Amino acid sequence: MEKSGRQAWNERWTCIAYMVLLVTFWNEASAQIRYSISEEVKEGSIVGHIAKDLGIDKATLKDREYRIVGSSTEPLFHLNKDDGILYVNRKVDREEICERSNACVINLKTVLENPLEIHYVAIEVLDINDHSPIFPEKEKRLEIFESTLPGARFQLQPARDPDGGQFSVQQYKLSQNDHFRLEVKERGEDRKMPFLILQKQLDREAKREHKLLLSAIDGGRPAKSGTIEILIEVLDVNDNSPVFTQDVYSATLNENAAPGTLIIQVNATDLDESTNSEIVYSFGKEVDVNVQKLFNIDSETGEIIVIGVIDFEEKKSYDIDIQASDKGPVPLSTDRTVVIKVIDLNDNSPEIEVTSFSKSVPEDSRTGTTVALISVNDLDSGLNGKVSCFIRENVPFAISPSLQDNMYAIVTKSPLDREENSFYELSIVAKDTGEPPLSSEKTISVVVSDVNDNRPQFSLSPYTFYVTENNDLTAPVFSVRASDLDESDNAHISYHIPRDSSGDSIGLFLNINSESGGIMALKSFDFETLKTFRFHVVASDSGTPSLSSNVTVNVFILDQNDNAPVILYPLSSNGSAEGVEEIPRNVNAGHLVTKVRAYDADIGYNGWLLFSLQEVTDHSLFGLDRYTGQIRTLRSFTETDDAEHKLVILVKDNGNVSLSATATVIVKLVEPKEAFAASDVKSSAKADEENNVTFYLMITLGSVSALFLISIIVLIAMQCSKSTDYTSKYLQETNYDGTLCHSIQYRSGDKRYMLVGPRMRDTFTRTQTLPNNDKVRTYEKATQDFILRVVAVNV
């Protein structure tokens, strides 16, 4: 006997090994891992090498957060992230997990992050014979009339075995007796219903009570069994049992049917008379209490109605045992089965579950990037359980079906731009195809993370600034500002001034604050030295890689009245503004005595000079033109007039705070002959000197002319190379008539600046005849006016 049991055990494990090989082959073909274990295995037992079977590198298990997705607080299995082996976490009881199902399969869903992968593992729990059949009662009492004919059937309570398959109840055995035999009827779901069959009529007077022993035996090796004692009491009188009109009753019922709904009406008859033929209907003694809460049978009419809530998802059909009993002193009864099939209605909305979700999505993600995984489940069946998913809003995301049933992926369907929209609320709608259709909705939030894809942008391009000369060195003279549409470090901007490859020195006397963009001058500007310049500023963000942009800054220096007039004539040999003029005593009124000449390095009103007599010995003799500086006689001289007169001339500019200089002219009156002789002496004394002066004059005029031509060429080239907008800021006054001054205009937006210089029309057209040294004076005047003209042009 022991050898036979061991052999049977070896055969069982051989079968399991073949099953494992078959499962492995099936998994490779279907891309799903399947393992088999026996129930009641010890905690810590190995189920399988998941990482090895999936071909996953063990070193990446922790980095990719390999885990089992599930909601159980105490999972049956544990996945070791170090070796990729699946272990049993707690006791596996097949009867607890799968109840009476023939096949017990546990489906696990495992997830790998970065990138997201989902693998399914099916674990079949193999049953072992760890339970014995058990009858609901220790003892069963039957009352049988002695008139009962052979062949009468008496239903017995079946034994229950929690094990499934071959380990459930396979057979019943009845103890040896002369009056009864055992008959077993198959009743679905592996149920075997024992019936006691009377094969020899009972005789109450011979024996009033019969004791039988019924045994239930399962299919294990060795087999396990359970017993119940049957006590049969033989009764007298009523010897006819009710008879149903049908062997089996069937009916259909819609789920959620209202209480009171009639399902079916059963009918039975009894050949007896009087009270022995009156029938009472009831549920069989084996009918579950929960079923009795859903249905009720009318004891008189046999109508079965609904009294509870019928849910197709809870149970799809019901097999209800009903009993018809007469009212005889010793009632006889007959059992039948009513099969009620529940029809599914669309009463369950789809359920949406987010199984995996990315907290943020970079804005440079490619189209088709997975954002989240969702599973959708509908408890209904058929068309009522067929679900479709979509996103309600018009967003750059779409739902894509997965290879696994009821699994969907939310992916990007178009490029993302955080600067346009950094946050999305996605309303996921799941809708079934029932009548009427039901739907459910779930909202998830998607954050678009920033990528450094925007360059800094300056608020103006180009910048134009006007700075007064002699500026303060302690405060910024101007500033630039750029903005970046990105965020965080990608939007943190720093500024710097690049050095030109040509070695331009403009940036050497400017310093820019790298954070604020404020630009300070390291030295004061001098309008007379530098009137305009340009440079570039580069703004760079702190992203990786860094992006930058540059802008051109045009700076115009505005003149201040910081130069006093300079006296050109008269000048003495020691450099002081003092000279002596000799004129004949017989000159008439209006005679030109001399002309005070001066210039101012400033321009505009700051350089517009006015002449006035500050001191004169006789106001009636001399007059001064306040604009030209010419000194003329106001009347003819008389014998009583002094021979020598002193004139102090004040030369003053037109600045807000005007600056001035003085010149002294001594006028001596001489007789006409003396004046002529003195003129000859001076002419002969200066003859040699004049030749030298003429030579130097020619060299100077040639150099100045060449410089003038070069300046004109450079100016024309600059004007041609500039854009229309830029040249419009630097225009010569069109209505200049040359009578008062030369002007240059700067334009910047709505502002307009005008620089006015000394007049130039008569610079080379008017010459002055002086008593002596007139050529030298004419040259000096031409040189002065030409210098002023070149300065104005170069602005």
PDB file of C-alpha atoms in Angstrom, residues 7 27 49 100 113 195 201 237 286 361 490 570 717 720:
ATOM      1  CA  GLN A   7       4.420   5.664  -6.932  1.00  0.00           C
ATOM      2  CA  ASN A  27       4.991  31.772 -22.268  1.00  0.00           C
ATOM      3  CA  HIS A  49      13.332  33.919 -11.899  1.00  0.00           C
ATOM      4  CA  ARG A 100     -14.249  25.958  -6.006  1.00  0.00           C
ATOM      5  CA  GLU A 113      10.130  52.599 -15.204  1.00  0.00           C
ATOM      6  CA  PHE A 195     -30.229   9.905  -3.362  1.00  0.00           C
ATOM      7  CA  GLN A 201     -40.822  -2.134   0.623  1.00  0.00           C
ATOM      8  CA  VAL A 237     -50.643   5.846   6.327  1.00  0.00           C
ATOM      9  CA  GLU A 286     -30.443  22.845   0.921  1.00  0.00           C
ATOM     10  CA  VAL A 361       6.743  65.950 -19.476  1.00  0.00           C
ATOM     11  CA  ASN A 490      16.947  78.924 -18.347  1.00  0.00           C
ATOM     12  CA  PRO A 570      44.313 140.277 -31.530  1.00  0.00           C
ATOM     13  CA  ALA A 717      30.503 105.887 -47.241  1.00  0.00           C
ATOM     14  CA  CYS A 720      25.468 104.668 -47.861  1.00  0.00           C
TER      15      CYS A 720
END
